[in-house]
Amino acid sequence: MKKTTAGIALAMLFSPVLSFSQEKIDNEAIQKIKKEGLENSKVMDIAFHLTDVSGPRLTNSPGYMRAANYAKDEMKKWGLTNASIDPWGEFGKGWELEKSYVAMTAPYYKPLIAYPKAWCSGTGQLKNAEIFVIKAKDSTALANYKGKLAGKIIMTDRDDVYKQSFKADALRFSDATLDSMAVATAGKPVDAEEARKRREQMMNAARSQQRLSILIKNMAKEEGAVAILSVGNKNHDGTLFTQGGGSYKGSDPENFLDIMLGIEDYMSIVRLVNSGYPVKLDVDVKTAFQTKDLQGYNVIAEIPGTDPKLKNEIVMLGAHLDSWHTATGATDNAAGSAVMMEAVRIIKSLDLKPKRTIRIALWSGEEEGLLGSRGYVKKTFADPSNMQLLPAHEKLSAYYNIDNGTGKIRGIYLQGNEACRAIFTKWFEPFNDLGAKTVTINNTGGTDHQSFDAVGLPGFQFIQDPIEYNERTHHSNMDTYDHLIADDLKQMATIVASFVYNTAQREEKMPRKELPKAK
Amino acid sequence: MKKTTAGIALAMLFSPVLSFSQEKIDNEAIQKIKKEGLENSKVMDIAFHLTDVSGPRLTNSPGYMRAANYAKDEMKKWGLTNASIDPWGEFGKGWELEKSYVAMTAPYYKPLIAYPKAWCSGTGQLKNAEIFVIKAKDSTALANYKGKLAGKIIMTDRDDVYKQSFKADALRFSDATLDSMAVATAGKPVDAEEARKRREQMMNAARSQQRLSILIKNMAKEEGAVAILSVGNKNHDGTLFTQGGGSYKGSDPENFLDIMLGIEDYMSIVRLVNSGYPVKLDVDVKTAFQTKDLQGYNVIAEIPGTDPKLKNEIVMLGAHLDSWHTATGATDNAAGSAVMMEAVRIIKSLDLKPKRTIRIALWSGEEEGLLGSRGYVKKTFADPSNMQLLPAHEKLSAYYNIDNGTGKIRGIYLQGNEACRAIFTKWFEPFNDLGAKTVTINNTGGTDHQSFDAVGLPGFQFIQDPIEYNERTHHSNMDTYDHLIADDLKQMATIVASFVYNTAQREEKMPRKELPKAK
């Protein structure tokens, strides 16, 4: 099966001109999609339910399950079929915050903006404890602190300097930037060995620091410290970027309480302690672990195909539904999830009767390594470790993904699949007036289209205006509904609906790249 | 006395050319000041003690008194004389936060970034209460809510829309901006009647909204609500701007608890409630009022003059030491206070032996209406309400003020005193290489030099680079030590020390404007 499919893919790769010239668009349908998507949008209502109503959507947390059930039920209401909460394999524990109160009580009172990292245990009760600053640069120096951490709140000495920002938080791509993306040529295929070496070097550099952090955390836990405080250089102005505090595996113990602060509070406390002013904190953190069901779940739903010959073929669109825990993951990635749901709503509400089956997937476990989409691809299409292809592998035309925040679509990454350039260029034509036209050979990484790409299936991610994704919202406590831009989400849903519909109607499946080797 | 002084001022106003051509600088002293200020600065150590060590410096709060005592003691240590905590008149109650825990508990748990407004009372204990959104647009509609507020947390309906920022938080003045300030010409004297009318119009527009707010607050208090929640459009990204919640007069009752939220949390709660999802909050706020001593206090210290004929004349420099309460007032105005303290430290440490007496003043009550400097000016120089001049009025040469954040000095506002242009232009020459040269006829307002200007004394405020004063720090929870720029503060202290020294050595006192009329 492997060879046959690869042969088809190669044949398509080398006959692009023929299919490009035949590229047809159902202009009437596209205009209907545009009208429904721009003038009758439900995308902000969907986003409201995924964010404000559901809460943070850490994988396997109650918030995630609320959002997943809402999405499934809502799509059922719209008339989609096979809507389900679909297990993709074992993930691990859910987790949520039940209380977090962190304040400085000496030398004077100050409430702190503070977030426990995910999957950390709590304090059991309100504790008032003194700050202890560890200045060890290595494990030898750390040994001097042995026996001193009981009942203390631990910090490590730092000398971070806050730098005022003389560039805007929010950004839209300029024409020049988009033009340079459009004319980019395919780089050399990545040398796996070279990449491995570079990764190894980077990891070695980080490893000694990381090892020391783990040693400190273990020592703090063993000796009965209250908590450890963390900070990152991006944490300022009250915007805090916070992720996980350790393992979420079902069999692993709870992680020692690790609390993220902003640079302003962290450095103020360190300066005080280092200058001989004792600092005390109140800490009262309660956390809850969900351990009954360790399975991870995606949300799946379909608009069945109507063409007798093509309805067994599939077009997929998706976005990850899970988020980090200090906000409601509005731009990462309620935005993408709402846009994808709105795209299928548009197609369904217009009763467009697609030839191929359209399947939407809202993934979980993306933040922990694209786990939901990998699990789904593995059980449905192919296992990238051995490249044994399942029957559905030849039935998927393409997968479209959104996961770069609230910014409108400016184009698409070909992910090295040059054969799709002319197709997408044509498909963008009705949306050039909305700022979308750039087709780049470039890859983009870090999200779920890679799970498809990894088994040789055409998986695409759109180019989006960055807005304030990097500076303010991505994995931060400010990733909330109000940071969404309604007009941009409407544009996105309209374009995605159109691309998905075009893919469903197209005479042939989308061209594929050569099959990758087993890993 | 009044006429005589006015006569002198007028004579000086009309003979500027003579004194300009004679403008001499003690270049050797200036170079010493520059070296000490730039290479041996203590300004960040001073700033550390005023911010991190002292805490928030709300007027008459324990934090303010800690900072005032530190400043007085430190300046004594440096060898300044007459260092004192100097009462300027009745201010009112001190206030500080002793606990603040605010979190959403339903429909799911979320800690909120929240700050009680100053001079509000607490909750007595931890209270869990439901949110109640009032949608009244006027007092008639408000009457419908009567009897419904007991035990509730009150919000008013709003439709604020967060706008992403496509311009940088931080800014330095461009040459073009500075050039346009330099060539500005004096505007017509403000028509007092015209100004009064404009103010009246603006106030009328705000008044009905304000009246409604007060009605809501009174109703909430009477019916036994738990708290009211507020928001402002500038509150986003975790940066919250928070001021007072009502009267601080000794005879007035405590103000009903009014808690400031960010737009993200406020609007999320309003959306949930308005969509039928009940929202509950935990609120546990403890506040403490200081009522024993209602006097307000400035900090005063001197470097005595050494010239037998001139030592009874005075050069003043100052900055307000008080701040708002949600941070440590680093840019507003520990920066100015630290710079002024550093300026006198530089002069004292170099043993420059100024001819005139140099007097530093660190004001309180600035945030409530320039109260400390007004009280000081009234008891020392003149009462602006009747323009009865005290003997010291003719002894003051000039007052220099810093209160625009952490940005370095780019020039000075003449405050309409054209006769000083050539003097200051000359004095900036040794600092042109540090970016300071612009002398503008423009007025600038909102801070303590106005108290001097109001009684016809030369009071000046420097032009400073705005940095992120407007966007992030001014009256916000992010006004902290880390938002200071050390190099800028060093430059400021060096220039101020030089201006103060030049003023102390100058043959004549600084030219004055015509005396204003009694108000």
PDB file of C-alpha atoms in Angstrom, chain A residues 48-49 51-56 66 97-101 107-109 111 113 115 126 160 162 164-172 236-239 263-264 267-268 271-272 275 277 328 406 467-468 472 477-478 480-485, chain B residues 48-49 51-56 66 97-101 107-109 111 113 115 126 160 162 164-172 236-239 263-264 267-268 271-272 275 277 328 406 467-468 472 477-478 480-485:
ATOM      1  CA  PHE A  48     -17.535  33.453  23.927  1.00  0.00           C
ATOM      2  CA  HIS A  49     -18.676  29.913  24.774  1.00  0.00           C
ATOM      3  CA  THR A  51     -13.570  31.146  26.517  1.00  0.00           C
ATOM      4  CA  ASP A  52     -15.724  33.025  29.032  1.00  0.00           C
ATOM      5  CA  VAL A  53     -18.270  30.239  29.476  1.00  0.00           C
ATOM      6  CA  SER A  54     -15.927  27.224  29.464  1.00  0.00           C
ATOM      7  CA  GLY A  55     -12.955  28.728  31.290  1.00  0.00           C
ATOM      8  CA  PRO A  56      -9.341  27.608  30.888  1.00  0.00           C
ATOM      9  CA  ARG A  66     -17.011  21.821  29.061  1.00  0.00           C
ATOM     10  CA  LEU A  97      -6.850  25.698  40.149  1.00  0.00           C
ATOM     11  CA  GLU A  98      -9.318  25.887  43.046  1.00  0.00           C
ATOM     12  CA  LYS A  99      -7.707  28.765  44.936  1.00  0.00           C
ATOM     13  CA  SER A 100      -4.685  30.984  44.515  1.00  0.00           C
ATOM     14  CA  TYR A 101      -3.855  33.764  46.947  1.00  0.00           C
ATOM     15  CA  PRO A 107       8.194  44.351  54.979  1.00  0.00           C
ATOM     16  CA  TYR A 108       4.757  45.712  53.965  1.00  0.00           C
ATOM     17  CA  TYR A 109       1.590  44.306  52.393  1.00  0.00           C
ATOM     18  CA  PRO A 111      -0.928  41.560  46.639  1.00  0.00           C
ATOM     19  CA  ILE A 113       0.076  38.845  40.447  1.00  0.00           C
ATOM     20  CA  TYR A 115      -0.003  31.899  38.937  1.00  0.00           C
ATOM     21  CA  LEU A 126      -2.848  29.379  54.090  1.00  0.00           C
ATOM     22  CA  ASP A 160      17.010  40.204  34.989  1.00  0.00           C
ATOM     23  CA  TYR A 162      13.342  44.889  32.423  1.00  0.00           C
ATOM     24  CA  GLN A 164      10.949  49.106  28.031  1.00  0.00           C
ATOM     25  CA  SER A 165       9.393  48.252  24.690  1.00  0.00           C
ATOM     26  CA  PHE A 166      10.033  50.799  21.953  1.00  0.00           C
ATOM     27  CA  LYS A 167       8.137  48.696  19.418  1.00  0.00           C
ATOM     28  CA  ALA A 168       4.416  48.095  19.293  1.00  0.00           C
ATOM     29  CA  ASP A 169       2.888  45.060  20.974  1.00  0.00           C
ATOM     30  CA  ALA A 170       0.610  44.538  17.999  1.00  0.00           C
ATOM     31  CA  LEU A 171       1.657  44.158  14.375  1.00  0.00           C
ATOM     32  CA  ARG A 172       0.194  43.406  10.985  1.00  0.00           C
ATOM     33  CA  HIS A 236       6.056  42.228  32.742  1.00  0.00           C
ATOM     34  CA  ASP A 237       3.313  44.840  32.927  1.00  0.00           C
ATOM     35  CA  GLY A 238       1.066  42.265  34.583  1.00  0.00           C
ATOM     36  CA  THR A 239       1.233  39.954  31.570  1.00  0.00           C
ATOM     37  CA  ILE A 263       9.605  40.445  36.775  1.00  0.00           C
ATOM     38  CA  GLU A 264       8.569  43.531  38.794  1.00  0.00           C
ATOM     39  CA  MET A 267      13.091  41.281  41.291  1.00  0.00           C
ATOM     40  CA  SER A 268      11.712  43.546  44.022  1.00  0.00           C
ATOM     41  CA  ARG A 271      16.522  42.976  45.862  1.00  0.00           C
ATOM     42  CA  LEU A 272      14.956  43.295  49.323  1.00  0.00           C
ATOM     43  CA  SER A 275      19.847  43.865  50.818  1.00  0.00           C
ATOM     44  CA  TYR A 277      15.275  43.107  54.387  1.00  0.00           C
ATOM     45  CA  THR A 328      -9.166  31.185  28.623  1.00  0.00           C
ATOM     46  CA  THR A 406      -6.566  36.390  16.221  1.00  0.00           C
ATOM     47  CA  ILE A 467      -1.218  41.122  16.142  1.00  0.00           C
ATOM     48  CA  GLU A 468      -0.033  40.833  19.785  1.00  0.00           C
ATOM     49  CA  ARG A 472       0.882  39.644  25.019  1.00  0.00           C
ATOM     50  CA  ASN A 477      -2.818  35.286  31.536  1.00  0.00           C
ATOM     51  CA  MET A 478      -3.991  37.863  28.984  1.00  0.00           C
ATOM     52  CA  THR A 480      -8.779  36.318  26.869  1.00  0.00           C
ATOM     53  CA  TYR A 481     -11.885  36.989  24.777  1.00  0.00           C
ATOM     54  CA  ASP A 482     -11.294  40.741  24.728  1.00  0.00           C
ATOM     55  CA  HIS A 483      -8.006  40.231  22.901  1.00  0.00           C
ATOM     56  CA  LEU A 484      -9.869  38.758  19.923  1.00  0.00           C
ATOM     57  CA  ILE A 485     -10.618  40.900  16.872  1.00  0.00           C
TER      58      ILE A 485
ATOM     59  CA  PHE B  48      15.480  51.425  45.759  1.00  0.00           C
ATOM     60  CA  HIS B  49      14.920  52.784  49.263  1.00  0.00           C
ATOM     61  CA  THR B  51      10.298  52.175  46.280  1.00  0.00           C
ATOM     62  CA  ASP B  52      11.097  48.569  47.230  1.00  0.00           C
ATOM     63  CA  VAL B  53      12.061  49.353  50.828  1.00  0.00           C
ATOM     64  CA  SER B  54       9.398  51.965  51.666  1.00  0.00           C
ATOM     65  CA  GLY B  55       6.468  50.508  49.718  1.00  0.00           C
ATOM     66  CA  PRO B  56       3.567  52.542  48.314  1.00  0.00           C
ATOM     67  CA  ARG B  66       8.970  55.443  55.941  1.00  0.00           C
ATOM     68  CA  LEU B  97      -4.097  47.892  52.259  1.00  0.00           C
ATOM     69  CA  GLU B  98      -3.722  45.023  54.733  1.00  0.00           C
ATOM     70  CA  LYS B  99      -5.256  42.285  52.611  1.00  0.00           C
ATOM     71  CA  SER B 100      -6.754  41.964  49.176  1.00  0.00           C
ATOM     72  CA  TYR B 101      -8.002  38.677  47.758  1.00  0.00           C
ATOM     73  CA  PRO B 107     -18.957  29.463  36.964  1.00  0.00           C
ATOM     74  CA  TYR B 108     -15.320  28.346  37.481  1.00  0.00           C
ATOM     75  CA  TYR B 109     -12.359  29.485  39.570  1.00  0.00           C
ATOM     76  CA  PRO B 111      -7.948  34.657  40.468  1.00  0.00           C
ATOM     77  CA  ILE B 113      -6.034  41.090  39.179  1.00  0.00           C
ATOM     78  CA  TYR B 115      -7.061  46.627  43.509  1.00  0.00           C
ATOM     79  CA  LEU B 126     -13.986  36.722  53.391  1.00  0.00           C
ATOM     80  CA  ASP B 160     -15.832  48.796  26.448  1.00  0.00           C
ATOM     81  CA  TYR B 162     -10.244  46.553  24.059  1.00  0.00           C
ATOM     82  CA  GLN B 164      -4.742  46.298  20.521  1.00  0.00           C
ATOM     83  CA  SER B 165      -1.899  48.793  20.555  1.00  0.00           C
ATOM     84  CA  PHE B 166      -0.163  49.254  17.211  1.00  0.00           C
ATOM     85  CA  LYS B 167       2.161  51.895  18.662  1.00  0.00           C
ATOM     86  CA  ALA B 168       4.972  51.345  21.120  1.00  0.00           C
ATOM     87  CA  ASP B 169       4.394  51.692  24.849  1.00  0.00           C
ATOM     88  CA  ALA B 170       7.686  53.519  25.219  1.00  0.00           C
ATOM     89  CA  LEU B 171       8.761  56.638  23.344  1.00  0.00           C
ATOM     90  CA  ARG B 172      11.603  59.126  23.240  1.00  0.00           C
ATOM     91  CA  HIS B 236      -5.448  46.026  30.142  1.00  0.00           C
ATOM     92  CA  ASP B 237      -2.679  43.439  29.890  1.00  0.00           C
ATOM     93  CA  GLY B 238      -2.565  43.319  33.700  1.00  0.00           C
ATOM     94  CA  THR B 239      -1.656  46.995  33.950  1.00  0.00           C
ATOM     95  CA  ILE B 263     -10.978  45.291  31.149  1.00  0.00           C
ATOM     96  CA  GLU B 264     -10.434  41.576  30.402  1.00  0.00           C
ATOM     97  CA  MET B 267     -15.991  42.526  30.549  1.00  0.00           C
ATOM     98  CA  SER B 268     -15.808  38.734  30.880  1.00  0.00           C
ATOM     99  CA  ARG B 271     -20.753  39.133  29.397  1.00  0.00           C
ATOM    100  CA  LEU B 272     -21.373  36.042  31.514  1.00  0.00           C
ATOM    101  CA  SER B 275     -25.884  35.963  29.023  1.00  0.00           C
ATOM    102  CA  TYR B 277     -24.500  32.645  33.639  1.00  0.00           C
ATOM    103  CA  THR B 328       5.676  51.872  44.713  1.00  0.00           C
ATOM    104  CA  THR B 406      12.012  58.053  34.243  1.00  0.00           C
ATOM    105  CA  ILE B 467       9.210  56.533  27.842  1.00  0.00           C
ATOM    106  CA  GLU B 468       6.159  54.452  28.964  1.00  0.00           C
ATOM    107  CA  ARG B 472       2.186  51.741  31.544  1.00  0.00           C
ATOM    108  CA  ASN B 477       0.233  48.924  39.505  1.00  0.00           C
ATOM    109  CA  MET B 478       3.290  48.736  37.228  1.00  0.00           C
ATOM    110  CA  THR B 480       7.785  49.926  40.107  1.00  0.00           C
ATOM    111  CA  TYR B 481      11.566  50.100  40.460  1.00  0.00           C
ATOM    112  CA  ASP B 482      12.175  47.872  37.431  1.00  0.00           C
ATOM    113  CA  HIS B 483      10.471  50.410  35.186  1.00  0.00           C
ATOM    114  CA  LEU B 484      13.193  52.977  35.984  1.00  0.00           C
ATOM    115  CA  ILE B 485      16.079  53.544  33.578  1.00  0.00           C
TER     116      ILE B 485
END
